[in-house]
PDB file of C-alpha atoms and ligand atoms in Angstrom:
ATOM      1  CA  MET E 285      -1.242  -2.295   5.777  1.00  0.00           C
ATOM      2  CA  PRO E 286      -1.936  -1.214   2.201  1.00  0.00           C
ATOM      3  CA  GLU E 287       1.001  -2.238  -0.012  1.00  0.00           C
ATOM      4  CA  LEU E 288       2.019  -1.318  -3.571  1.00  0.00           C
ATOM      5  CA  PRO E 289      -1.051  -2.875  -5.314  1.00  0.00           C
ATOM      6  CA  GLU E 290      -3.540  -1.212  -2.946  1.00  0.00           C
ATOM      7  CA  VAL E 291      -1.844   2.197  -3.180  1.00  0.00           C
ATOM      8  CA  GLU E 292      -1.597   1.842  -6.973  1.00  0.00           C
ATOM      9  CA  THR E 293      -5.330   1.004  -7.110  1.00  0.00           C
ATOM     10  CA  THR E 294      -6.082   4.135  -5.074  1.00  0.00           C
ATOM     11  CA  CYS E 295      -3.870   6.300  -7.328  1.00  0.00           C
ATOM     12  CA  ARG E 296      -5.607   5.000 -10.455  1.00  0.00           C
ATOM     13  CA  GLY E 297      -8.939   5.817  -8.808  1.00  0.00           C
ATOM     14  CA  LEU E 298      -7.751   9.324  -7.947  1.00  0.00           C
ATOM     15  CA  ARG E 299      -6.665   9.923 -11.548  1.00  0.00           C
ATOM     16  CA  SER E 300     -10.131   8.946 -12.781  1.00  0.00           C
ATOM     17  CA  THR E 301     -11.976  11.196 -10.304  1.00  0.00           C
ATOM     18  CA  VAL E 302     -10.191  14.227  -8.847  1.00  0.00           C
ATOM     19  CA  MET E 303      -7.665  15.271 -11.518  1.00  0.00           C
ATOM     20  CA  GLY E 304      -8.191  18.851 -12.673  1.00  0.00           C
ATOM     21  CA  LEU E 305     -10.536  19.698  -9.799  1.00  0.00           C
ATOM     22  CA  SER E 306      -9.847  22.511  -7.334  1.00  0.00           C
ATOM     23  CA  ILE E 307      -9.862  22.172  -3.557  1.00  0.00           C
ATOM     24  CA  THR E 308     -12.554  24.358  -1.993  1.00  0.00           C
ATOM     25  CA  ASP E 309     -12.149  23.390   1.679  1.00  0.00           C
ATOM     26  CA  PHE E 310     -10.142  21.146   4.024  1.00  0.00           C
ATOM     27  CA  TRP E 311     -11.265  19.635   7.322  1.00  0.00           C
ATOM     28  CA  CYS E 312      -9.510  17.342   9.785  1.00  0.00           C
ATOM     29  CA  ASP E 313     -10.473  16.266  13.310  1.00  0.00           C
ATOM     30  CA  TRP E 314      -7.188  14.475  14.093  1.00  0.00           C
ATOM     31  CA  GLU E 315      -4.407  17.039  14.157  1.00  0.00           C
ATOM     32  CA  LYS E 316      -1.658  14.418  14.600  1.00  0.00           C
ATOM     33  CA  MET E 317      -2.190  13.133  11.066  1.00  0.00           C
ATOM     34  CA  CYS E 318      -1.357  16.527   9.554  1.00  0.00           C
ATOM     35  CA  SER E 319       1.839  18.440   8.966  1.00  0.00           C
ATOM     36  CA  PRO E 320       1.645  21.405   9.121  1.00  0.00           C
ATOM     37  CA  LYS E 321      -1.501  21.843  11.259  1.00  0.00           C
ATOM     38  CA  PRO E 322      -4.891  21.416   9.528  1.00  0.00           C
ATOM     39  CA  SER E 323      -5.545  25.192   9.554  1.00  0.00           C
ATOM     40  CA  ALA E 324      -2.213  25.844   7.787  1.00  0.00           C
ATOM     41  CA  ILE E 325      -2.873  23.081   5.224  1.00  0.00           C
ATOM     42  CA  LYS E 326      -6.317  24.572   4.592  1.00  0.00           C
ATOM     43  CA  SER E 327      -5.019  28.080   3.927  1.00  0.00           C
ATOM     44  CA  ARG E 328      -2.328  26.792   1.542  1.00  0.00           C
ATOM     45  CA  VAL E 329      -4.481  24.341  -0.500  1.00  0.00           C
ATOM     46  CA  LEU E 330      -7.569  26.546  -0.850  1.00  0.00           C
ATOM     47  CA  HIS E 331      -8.345  27.100  -4.588  1.00  0.00           C
ATOM     48  CA  ALA E 332      -5.345  24.957  -5.626  1.00  0.00           C
ATOM     49  CA  LYS E 333      -6.005  22.727  -8.641  1.00  0.00           C
ATOM     50  CA  ILE E 334      -5.057  19.034  -8.568  1.00  0.00           C
ATOM     51  CA  ASP E 335      -2.546  18.771 -11.416  1.00  0.00           C
ATOM     52  CA  SER E 336      -1.367  15.162 -11.186  1.00  0.00           C
ATOM     53  CA  ILE E 337      -1.251  12.040  -9.022  1.00  0.00           C
ATOM     54  CA  GLU E 338       1.896  10.023  -8.506  1.00  0.00           C
ATOM     55  CA  ARG E 339       2.764   6.913  -6.478  1.00  0.00           C
ATOM     56  CA  LYS E 340       6.197   6.299  -4.981  1.00  0.00           C
ATOM     57  CA  GLY E 341       6.315   2.996  -3.095  1.00  0.00           C
ATOM     58  CA  LYS E 342       3.398   3.148  -0.666  1.00  0.00           C
ATOM     59  CA  ASN E 343       3.241   6.966  -0.794  1.00  0.00           C
ATOM     60  CA  ILE E 344       0.558   8.962  -2.642  1.00  0.00           C
ATOM     61  CA  LEU E 345       1.660  12.295  -4.087  1.00  0.00           C
ATOM     62  CA  ILE E 346      -1.016  14.810  -5.083  1.00  0.00           C
ATOM     63  CA  HIS E 347       0.725  17.574  -7.030  1.00  0.00           C
ATOM     64  CA  LEU E 348      -1.040  20.940  -6.880  1.00  0.00           C
ATOM     65  CA  SER E 349      -1.087  23.977  -9.184  1.00  0.00           C
ATOM     66  CA  THR E 350       0.591  25.954  -6.370  1.00  0.00           C
ATOM     67  CA  LYS E 351       3.721  23.804  -6.961  1.00  0.00           C
ATOM     68  CA  GLU E 352       3.224  22.231  -3.544  1.00  0.00           C
ATOM     69  CA  THR E 353       2.486  18.530  -3.027  1.00  0.00           C
ATOM     70  CA  LEU E 354       0.219  16.684  -0.629  1.00  0.00           C
ATOM     71  CA  LEU E 355       2.141  13.605   0.506  1.00  0.00           C
ATOM     72  CA  LEU E 356      -0.250  10.988   1.880  1.00  0.00           C
ATOM     73  CA  HIS E 357       0.553   7.667   3.563  1.00  0.00           C
ATOM     74  CA  LEU E 358      -2.238   5.233   4.393  1.00  0.00           C
ATOM     75  CA  LYS E 359      -0.160   3.471   7.115  1.00  0.00           C
ATOM     76  CA  MET E 360      -2.058   0.602   8.840  1.00  0.00           C
ATOM     77  CA  THR E 361      -5.734   1.094   8.060  1.00  0.00           C
ATOM     78  CA  GLY E 362      -6.094   4.210   5.907  1.00  0.00           C
ATOM     79  CA  HIS E 363      -7.921   4.557   2.606  1.00  0.00           C
ATOM     80  CA  LEU E 364      -9.157   7.420   0.451  1.00  0.00           C
ATOM     81  CA  MET E 365     -12.683   7.673  -0.942  1.00  0.00           C
ATOM     82  CA  TYR E 366     -14.453  10.027  -3.323  1.00  0.00           C
ATOM     83  CA  GLY E 367     -18.172  10.726  -3.300  1.00  0.00           C
ATOM     84  CA  THR E 368     -21.001  12.949  -2.139  1.00  0.00           C
ATOM     85  CA  TYR E 369     -20.814  13.652   1.576  1.00  0.00           C
ATOM     86  CA  LYS E 370     -22.693  15.898   3.954  1.00  0.00           C
ATOM     87  CA  LYS E 371     -21.553  17.230   7.302  1.00  0.00           C
ATOM     88  CA  ILE E 372     -23.706  16.136  10.232  1.00  0.00           C
ATOM     89  CA  ASN E 373     -22.739  17.209  13.765  1.00  0.00           C
ATOM     90  CA  GLY E 374     -19.257  18.059  12.500  1.00  0.00           C
ATOM     91  CA  MET E 375     -18.735  14.625  10.886  1.00  0.00           C
ATOM     92  CA  PHE E 376     -18.617  13.718   7.202  1.00  0.00           C
ATOM     93  CA  VAL E 377     -21.191  11.066   6.279  1.00  0.00           C
ATOM     94  CA  PRO E 378     -21.980   9.724   2.810  1.00  0.00           C
ATOM     95  CA  ASP E 379     -25.006  11.165   1.038  1.00  0.00           C
ATOM     96  CA  ASP E 380     -24.454   9.027  -2.006  1.00  0.00           C
ATOM     97  CA  GLN E 381     -26.303   6.351  -3.985  1.00  0.00           C
ATOM     98  CA  ASN E 382     -23.113   4.313  -3.979  1.00  0.00           C
ATOM     99  CA  LYS E 383     -23.835   1.709  -1.282  1.00  0.00           C
ATOM    100  CA  ALA E 384     -20.162   0.806  -0.836  1.00  0.00           C
ATOM    101  CA  LEU E 385     -19.501   4.166   0.811  1.00  0.00           C
ATOM    102  CA  HIS E 386     -21.923   3.123   3.572  1.00  0.00           C
ATOM    103  CA  ASP E 387     -19.825   0.019   4.451  1.00  0.00           C
ATOM    104  CA  PRO E 388     -19.030   0.162   8.227  1.00  0.00           C
ATOM    105  CA  TYR E 389     -15.305   0.025   7.402  1.00  0.00           C
ATOM    106  CA  ASN E 390     -15.754   3.367   5.627  1.00  0.00           C
ATOM    107  CA  ARG E 391     -17.083   5.398   8.549  1.00  0.00           C
ATOM    108  CA  PHE E 392     -13.790   6.388  10.234  1.00  0.00           C
ATOM    109  CA  ILE E 393     -13.379   9.674   8.358  1.00  0.00           C
ATOM    110  CA  HIS E 394     -10.791  11.979   9.892  1.00  0.00           C
ATOM    111  CA  ALA E 395      -9.935  14.326   7.013  1.00  0.00           C
ATOM    112  CA  ALA E 396     -11.802  15.670   3.989  1.00  0.00           C
ATOM    113  CA  PHE E 397     -10.972  17.756   0.933  1.00  0.00           C
ATOM    114  CA  SER E 398     -14.043  19.470  -0.546  1.00  0.00           C
ATOM    115  CA  LEU E 399     -13.766  19.704  -4.324  1.00  0.00           C
ATOM    116  CA  SER E 400     -14.985  22.045  -7.058  1.00  0.00           C
ATOM    117  CA  ASP E 401     -17.384  19.402  -8.486  1.00  0.00           C
ATOM    118  CA  GLY E 402     -19.335  19.384  -5.201  1.00  0.00           C
ATOM    119  CA  LYS E 403     -17.897  16.030  -4.135  1.00  0.00           C
ATOM    120  CA  THR E 404     -15.443  15.254  -1.361  1.00  0.00           C
ATOM    121  CA  LEU E 405     -12.213  13.279  -1.107  1.00  0.00           C
ATOM    122  CA  VAL E 406     -12.126  11.753   2.374  1.00  0.00           C
ATOM    123  CA  PHE E 407      -9.366  10.022   4.351  1.00  0.00           C
ATOM    124  CA  CYS E 408     -10.853   7.126   6.332  1.00  0.00           C
ATOM    125  CA  ASP E 409      -8.586   5.603   8.969  1.00  0.00           C
ATOM    126  CA  ALA E 410      -9.820   3.406  11.845  1.00  0.00           C
ATOM    127  CA  ARG E 411      -6.498   3.378  13.719  1.00  0.00           C
ATOM    128  CA  LYS E 412      -5.497   6.962  12.857  1.00  0.00           C
ATOM    129  CA  PHE E 413      -1.841   6.325  11.942  1.00  0.00           C
ATOM    130  CA  GLY E 414      -2.254   7.808   8.439  1.00  0.00           C
ATOM    131  CA  LYS E 415      -0.378  10.932   7.378  1.00  0.00           C
ATOM    132  CA  ILE E 416      -1.216  14.053   5.345  1.00  0.00           C
ATOM    133  CA  GLU E 417       1.739  16.356   4.737  1.00  0.00           C
ATOM    134  CA  LEU E 418       1.874  19.478   2.578  1.00  0.00           C
ATOM    135  CA  LEU E 419       5.361  20.011   1.187  1.00  0.00           C
ATOM    136  CA  THR E 420       7.237  22.385  -1.065  1.00  0.00           C
ATOM    137  CA  GLN E 421       9.171  20.760  -3.931  1.00  0.00           C
ATOM    138  CA  LYS E 422      12.401  21.081  -1.946  1.00  0.00           C
ATOM    139  CA  GLN E 423      10.864  19.519   1.172  1.00  0.00           C
ATOM    140  CA  LEU E 424       9.425  16.685  -0.919  1.00  0.00           C
ATOM    141  CA  SER E 425      12.714  15.735  -2.571  1.00  0.00           C
ATOM    142  CA  SER E 426      14.505  15.584   0.786  1.00  0.00           C
ATOM    143  CA  HIS E 427      11.637  13.892   2.688  1.00  0.00           C
ATOM    144  CA  SER E 428      12.892  10.777   4.518  1.00  0.00           C
ATOM    145  CA  ARG E 429      10.105   8.554   3.133  1.00  0.00           C
ATOM    146  CA  ILE E 430      10.843   9.625  -0.442  1.00  0.00           C
ATOM    147  CA  SER E 431      14.611  10.157  -0.650  1.00  0.00           C
ATOM    148  CA  SER E 432      15.406   6.730   0.861  1.00  0.00           C
ATOM    149  CA  LEU E 433      13.079   4.660  -1.338  1.00  0.00           C
ATOM    150  CA  GLY E 434      14.534   1.656  -3.162  1.00  0.00           C
ATOM    151  CA  PRO E 435      13.555   0.748  -6.739  1.00  0.00           C
ATOM    152  CA  GLU E 436      10.049  -0.439  -7.642  1.00  0.00           C
ATOM    153  CA  PRO E 437      10.024  -4.165  -8.410  1.00  0.00           C
ATOM    154  CA  ILE E 438       7.296  -3.744 -11.052  1.00  0.00           C
ATOM    155  CA  ASP E 439       9.166  -1.080 -13.058  1.00  0.00           C
ATOM    156  CA  ASN E 440      10.062  -2.178 -16.583  1.00  0.00           C
ATOM    157  CA  SER E 441      13.598  -0.950 -15.942  1.00  0.00           C
ATOM    158  CA  PHE E 442      13.977  -3.214 -12.876  1.00  0.00           C
ATOM    159  CA  THR E 443      15.787  -6.263 -14.249  1.00  0.00           C
ATOM    160  CA  VAL E 444      16.702  -9.580 -12.699  1.00  0.00           C
ATOM    161  CA  GLU E 445      20.300  -8.302 -12.600  1.00  0.00           C
ATOM    162  CA  HIS E 446      19.227  -5.356 -10.404  1.00  0.00           C
ATOM    163  CA  PHE E 447      17.379  -7.780  -8.152  1.00  0.00           C
ATOM    164  CA  LYS E 448      20.355 -10.125  -7.956  1.00  0.00           C
ATOM    165  CA  ASN E 449      22.724  -7.262  -7.086  1.00  0.00           C
ATOM    166  CA  LYS E 450      20.415  -6.079  -4.299  1.00  0.00           C
ATOM    167  CA  LEU E 451      20.201  -9.567  -2.751  1.00  0.00           C
ATOM    168  CA  ARG E 452      23.905 -10.309  -3.102  1.00  0.00           C
ATOM    169  CA  ALA E 453      24.903  -6.932  -1.608  1.00  0.00           C
ATOM    170  CA  GLN E 454      23.487  -7.886   1.787  1.00  0.00           C
ATOM    171  CA  LYS E 455      23.640 -10.782   4.182  1.00  0.00           C
ATOM    172  CA  ARG E 456      20.150 -10.724   5.616  1.00  0.00           C
ATOM    173  CA  SER E 457      17.124 -12.978   5.999  1.00  0.00           C
ATOM    174  CA  LEU E 458      14.970 -12.666   2.906  1.00  0.00           C
ATOM    175  CA  LYS E 459      11.673 -11.651   4.456  1.00  0.00           C
ATOM    176  CA  PRO E 460      12.935  -8.535   6.331  1.00  0.00           C
ATOM    177  CA  LEU E 461      14.998  -7.636   3.274  1.00  0.00           C
ATOM    178  CA  LEU E 462      11.949  -7.761   0.987  1.00  0.00           C
ATOM    179  CA  LEU E 463      10.029  -5.566   3.455  1.00  0.00           C
ATOM    180  CA  ASP E 464      12.805  -2.948   3.711  1.00  0.00           C
ATOM    181  CA  GLN E 465      11.499   0.036   1.703  1.00  0.00           C
ATOM    182  CA  SER E 466      15.031   1.336   1.158  1.00  0.00           C
ATOM    183  CA  VAL E 467      15.928  -1.886  -0.697  1.00  0.00           C
ATOM    184  CA  PHE E 468      12.682  -2.477  -2.649  1.00  0.00           C
ATOM    185  CA  SER E 469       9.722  -0.118  -2.455  1.00  0.00           C
ATOM    186  CA  GLY E 470       6.129  -1.227  -2.110  1.00  0.00           C
ATOM    187  CA  ILE E 471       6.371  -4.819  -0.828  1.00  0.00           C
ATOM    188  CA  GLY E 472       4.656  -5.561   2.490  1.00  0.00           C
ATOM    189  CA  ASN E 473       3.742  -8.617   4.545  1.00  0.00           C
ATOM    190  CA  ILE E 474       1.101 -10.193   2.287  1.00  0.00           C
ATOM    191  CA  TYR E 475       2.989  -9.905  -0.990  1.00  0.00           C
ATOM    192  CA  ALA E 476       6.307 -10.987   0.591  1.00  0.00           C
ATOM    193  CA  ASP E 477       4.747 -14.206   1.937  1.00  0.00           C
ATOM    194  CA  GLU E 478       2.998 -14.949  -1.353  1.00  0.00           C
ATOM    195  CA  SER E 479       6.172 -14.303  -3.384  1.00  0.00           C
ATOM    196  CA  LEU E 480       8.366 -16.525  -1.202  1.00  0.00           C
ATOM    197  CA  PHE E 481       5.802 -19.346  -1.225  1.00  0.00           C
ATOM    198  CA  ARG E 482       5.378 -19.219  -5.001  1.00  0.00           C
ATOM    199  CA  SER E 483       9.139 -19.435  -5.478  1.00  0.00           C
ATOM    200  CA  LYS E 484       9.423 -22.190  -2.815  1.00  0.00           C
ATOM    201  CA  ILE E 485      12.025 -20.287  -0.797  1.00  0.00           C
ATOM    202  CA  HIS E 486      12.059 -20.118   3.018  1.00  0.00           C
ATOM    203  CA  PRO E 487      11.766 -16.545   4.419  1.00  0.00           C
ATOM    204  CA  LEU E 488      14.774 -17.111   6.726  1.00  0.00           C
ATOM    205  CA  ARG E 489      17.152 -17.983   3.880  1.00  0.00           C
ATOM    206  CA  ILE E 490      20.094 -15.571   3.733  1.00  0.00           C
ATOM    207  CA  SER E 491      19.976 -13.209   0.756  1.00  0.00           C
ATOM    208  CA  ASN E 492      23.547 -13.652  -0.489  1.00  0.00           C
ATOM    209  CA  MET E 493      23.361 -17.468  -0.303  1.00  0.00           C
ATOM    210  CA  LEU E 494      20.687 -17.955  -2.952  1.00  0.00           C
ATOM    211  CA  GLN E 495      21.474 -19.715  -6.200  1.00  0.00           C
ATOM    212  CA  ASP E 496      20.946 -17.858  -9.483  1.00  0.00           C
ATOM    213  CA  SER E 497      17.952 -20.054 -10.360  1.00  0.00           C
ATOM    214  CA  GLU E 498      16.303 -19.234  -6.998  1.00  0.00           C
ATOM    215  CA  ILE E 499      16.870 -15.501  -7.471  1.00  0.00           C
ATOM    216  CA  GLU E 500      15.294 -15.698 -10.915  1.00  0.00           C
ATOM    217  CA  LYS E 501      12.251 -17.531  -9.490  1.00  0.00           C
ATOM    218  CA  LEU E 502      11.854 -15.008  -6.672  1.00  0.00           C
ATOM    219  CA  TYR E 503      12.235 -12.054  -9.065  1.00  0.00           C
ATOM    220  CA  THR E 504       9.484 -13.445 -11.284  1.00  0.00           C
ATOM    221  CA  SER E 505       7.233 -14.250  -8.309  1.00  0.00           C
ATOM    222  CA  VAL E 506       7.563 -10.788  -6.723  1.00  0.00           C
ATOM    223  CA  ARG E 507       6.650  -9.085  -9.993  1.00  0.00           C
ATOM    224  CA  GLU E 508       3.794 -11.491 -10.788  1.00  0.00           C
ATOM    225  CA  VAL E 509       2.296 -11.296  -7.304  1.00  0.00           C
ATOM    226  CA  LEU E 510       2.377  -7.479  -7.238  1.00  0.00           C
ATOM    227  CA  GLN E 511       0.895  -7.280 -10.740  1.00  0.00           C
ATOM    228  CA  THR E 512      -1.843  -9.785  -9.828  1.00  0.00           C
ATOM    229  CA  GLY E 513      -2.588  -7.677  -6.735  1.00  0.00           C
ATOM    230  CA  ILE E 514      -3.091  -4.641  -8.979  1.00  0.00           C
ATOM    231  CA  ASP E 515      -5.163  -6.640 -11.496  1.00  0.00           C
ATOM    232  CA  PHE E 516      -7.523  -7.709  -8.681  1.00  0.00           C
ATOM    233  CA  GLY E 517      -7.877  -4.175  -7.308  1.00  0.00           C
ATOM    234  CA  GLY E 518      -5.783  -4.780  -4.176  1.00  0.00           C
ATOM    235  CA  ASP E 519      -6.287  -6.889  -1.076  1.00  0.00           C
ATOM    236  CA  SER E 520      -9.086  -6.291   1.438  1.00  0.00           C
ATOM    237  CA  THR E 521      -8.110  -8.872   4.073  1.00  0.00           C
ATOM    238  CA  SER E 522      -8.145  -5.869   6.390  1.00  0.00           C
ATOM    239  CA  ASP E 523      -9.606  -2.379   6.040  1.00  0.00           C
ATOM    240  CA  TYR E 524      -8.483  -1.501   2.521  1.00  0.00           C
ATOM    241  CA  ARG E 525     -11.164  -0.123   0.212  1.00  0.00           C
ATOM    242  CA  ASN E 526     -10.747   1.573  -3.171  1.00  0.00           C
ATOM    243  CA  ILE E 527     -11.645   5.162  -4.025  1.00  0.00           C
ATOM    244  CA  PHE E 528     -15.322   4.177  -4.391  1.00  0.00           C
ATOM    245  CA  GLY E 529     -15.375   2.417  -1.002  1.00  0.00           C
ATOM    246  CA  GLU E 530     -15.286  -1.060  -2.600  1.00  0.00           C
ATOM    247  CA  ARG E 531     -13.216  -4.075  -1.572  1.00  0.00           C
ATOM    248  CA  GLY E 532     -10.402  -5.379  -3.754  1.00  0.00           C
ATOM    249  CA  SER E 533     -10.331  -9.128  -4.373  1.00  0.00           C
ATOM    250  CA  PHE E 534      -6.696 -10.287  -4.163  1.00  0.00           C
ATOM    251  CA  HIS E 535      -7.375 -11.811  -0.709  1.00  0.00           C
ATOM    252  CA  GLY E 536      -9.370 -14.496  -2.585  1.00  0.00           C
ATOM    253  CA  LYS E 537      -6.171 -15.409  -4.455  1.00  0.00           C
ATOM    254  CA  HIS E 538      -3.916 -16.062  -1.455  1.00  0.00           C
ATOM    255  CA  LYS E 539      -2.004 -19.312  -1.641  1.00  0.00           C
ATOM    256  CA  VAL E 540      -0.340 -18.995   1.765  1.00  0.00           C
ATOM    257  CA  TYR E 541      -1.068 -15.723   3.595  1.00  0.00           C
ATOM    258  CA  ARG E 542      -3.409 -16.376   6.564  1.00  0.00           C
ATOM    259  CA  ARG E 543      -4.014 -19.973   5.407  1.00  0.00           C
ATOM    260  CA  THR E 544      -2.568 -21.393   8.668  1.00  0.00           C
ATOM    261  CA  ASN E 545      -3.403 -25.118   9.166  1.00  0.00           C
ATOM    262  CA  LYS E 546      -4.860 -25.388   5.669  1.00  0.00           C
ATOM    263  CA  PRO E 547      -3.395 -27.796   3.086  1.00  0.00           C
ATOM    264  CA  CYS E 548      -0.639 -26.594   0.775  1.00  0.00           C
ATOM    265  CA  LEU E 549      -2.011 -25.845  -2.703  1.00  0.00           C
ATOM    266  CA  ASN E 550       1.072 -27.013  -4.609  1.00  0.00           C
ATOM    267  CA  ASP E 551       0.481 -30.109  -6.731  1.00  0.00           C
ATOM    268  CA  GLY E 552       1.617 -33.294  -4.978  1.00  0.00           C
ATOM    269  CA  CYS E 553       2.481 -31.584  -1.683  1.00  0.00           C
ATOM    270  CA  GLU E 554       0.795 -32.916   1.441  1.00  0.00           C
ATOM    271  CA  GLY E 555       2.180 -30.159   3.672  1.00  0.00           C
ATOM    272  CA  THR E 556       0.149 -27.877   5.933  1.00  0.00           C
ATOM    273  CA  ILE E 557       0.577 -24.110   6.006  1.00  0.00           C
ATOM    274  CA  GLN E 558       2.230 -22.869   9.198  1.00  0.00           C
ATOM    275  CA  ARG E 559       2.532 -19.440  10.781  1.00  0.00           C
ATOM    276  CA  ILE E 560       5.983 -18.543  12.058  1.00  0.00           C
ATOM    277  CA  VAL E 561       7.424 -15.204  13.197  1.00  0.00           C
ATOM    278  CA  VAL E 562      10.240 -13.638  11.172  1.00  0.00           C
ATOM    279  CA  GLY E 563      11.668 -10.266  12.203  1.00  0.00           C
ATOM    280  CA  GLY E 564       8.654  -9.733  14.447  1.00  0.00           C
ATOM    281  CA  ARG E 565       6.184 -10.258  11.593  1.00  0.00           C
ATOM    282  CA  GLY E 566       3.682 -13.104  11.262  1.00  0.00           C
ATOM    283  CA  THR E 567       4.850 -15.166   8.285  1.00  0.00           C
ATOM    284  CA  HIS E 568       3.104 -17.991   6.449  1.00  0.00           C
ATOM    285  CA  ILE E 569       4.930 -20.906   4.856  1.00  0.00           C
ATOM    286  CA  CYS E 570       4.593 -24.488   3.699  1.00  0.00           C
ATOM    287  CA  PRO E 571       7.450 -26.210   5.597  1.00  0.00           C
ATOM    288  CA  ARG E 572       7.614 -28.940   2.913  1.00  0.00           C
ATOM    289  CA  CYS E 573       7.865 -26.625  -0.094  1.00  0.00           C
ATOM    290  CA  GLN E 574       9.962 -23.928   1.599  1.00  0.00           C
ATOM    291  CA  THR E 575      12.815 -25.711   3.303  1.00  0.00           C
ATOM    292  CA  HIS E 576      15.300 -23.807   5.445  1.00  0.00           C
ATOM    293  CA  ILE E 577      18.668 -24.842   4.056  1.00  0.00           C
TER     294      ILE E 577
HETATM  295 ZN1   ZN O1187       3.789 -27.426   0.119  1.00  0.00          ZN
END
């Protein structure tokens, strides 16, 4: 699932491509992804100008000149792309020199916004769990995915004291706590595993039992790992592609995620990476570096 760095990469791409353009048409062949129905979205976004792009956790907010907002969530396999497309037999296919748009991972297009520059913003989603919602300002502020969001770990205002208070306030295993969007927004499976490994803390450790020095290490690791994810344009272990259909490269930087049975990369450690299950999620650890006290 795209996490904070992937969604941030997409938002940066949107700002460099679609800002200031008007929407000239909307198409969707998977009604379940839309709220309200595609025909209602179309009638309300037609001729609206894209004023600004905002990210909140893993949510993409496209603010329109009509004072309404498109709230998009990529869910498991979604990504947005911008380019020249043509409609063939009712389907959007790339008609673009950019070879990346022709990548087989980019062919599952289920929604498309035609734009005033003649290009199209498409929503590609192999598993079709993605969401497109059109909301008034009031609906947006009370939306369950927005109103419940915890603070962003990469915000400048998010201090180690905030982090410490969040961990100490609960008595929960660390991994599910890090993934809980109402506690911290934007962290998912990959970045949680990488952060815990880099701070040498076991994912089953209980949040209010950590020592100050461990909390400080984890705080630094979470922020560094998320920032590195952004710097490398996101992670394309799975379907994620950026706005131009290209892969990110953070998956080449993994130290633990999906490195099962490979040697630990920490200096002097002869451990082997193992996959365990924590809170129903596949989790990768070095059992020598991350001991379960
Ligand atoms: Zn190790």
